[in-house]
C-alpha positions in Angstrom: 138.1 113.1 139.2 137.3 115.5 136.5 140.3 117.0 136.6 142.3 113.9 135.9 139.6 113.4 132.6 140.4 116.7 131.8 144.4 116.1 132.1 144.3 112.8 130.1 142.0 113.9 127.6 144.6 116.7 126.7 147.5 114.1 126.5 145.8 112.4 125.0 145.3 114.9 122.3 148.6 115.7 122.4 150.4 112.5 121.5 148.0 111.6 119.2 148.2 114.8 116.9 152.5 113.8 117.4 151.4 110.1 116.2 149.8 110.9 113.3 152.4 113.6 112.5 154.8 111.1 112.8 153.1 108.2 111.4 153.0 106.6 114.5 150.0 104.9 116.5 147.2 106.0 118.4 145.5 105.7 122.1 141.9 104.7 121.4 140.4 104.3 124.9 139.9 107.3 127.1 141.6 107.0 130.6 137.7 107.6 132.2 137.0 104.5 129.8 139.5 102.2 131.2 138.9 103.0 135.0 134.4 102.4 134.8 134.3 100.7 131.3 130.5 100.7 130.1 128.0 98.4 130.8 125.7 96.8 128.2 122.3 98.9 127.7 119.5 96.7 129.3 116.1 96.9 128.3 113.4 98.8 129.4 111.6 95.3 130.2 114.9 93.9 132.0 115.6 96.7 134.1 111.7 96.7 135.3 111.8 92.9 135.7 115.3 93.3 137.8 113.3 96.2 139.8 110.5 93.9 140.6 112.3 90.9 141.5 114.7 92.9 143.5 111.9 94.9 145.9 109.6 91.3 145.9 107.1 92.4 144.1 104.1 90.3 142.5 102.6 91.3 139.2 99.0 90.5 138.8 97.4 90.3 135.4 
């Protein structure tokens, strides 16, 4: 999988240095990007309350 990151990276490098040569437009996503696109950041307090409800845990006090 890396190398694939590594290959579309570089094109992506490529054509855009010949976009902006040219005037043209630019790729803004990665490939990596488009295949796993990011999750939103969770909280330390909503990952713990996931974690809890998850396993059935009870928390006391």
């Amino acid at each position: 999988m890396l190398y694939r990151a590594y290959l579309t990276d570089a094109a992506m490098a490529l054509t855009n240095n010949v976009a902006h040569a040219l005037g043209g437009q630019c790729v803004e996503r990665r490939y990596m990007e488009l295949l796993a696109p990011r999750k939103p950041e969770r909280s330390a307090q909503e990952i713990a309350r996931d974690v809890i409800r998850q396993a059935g845990l009870e928390v006391i006090g």
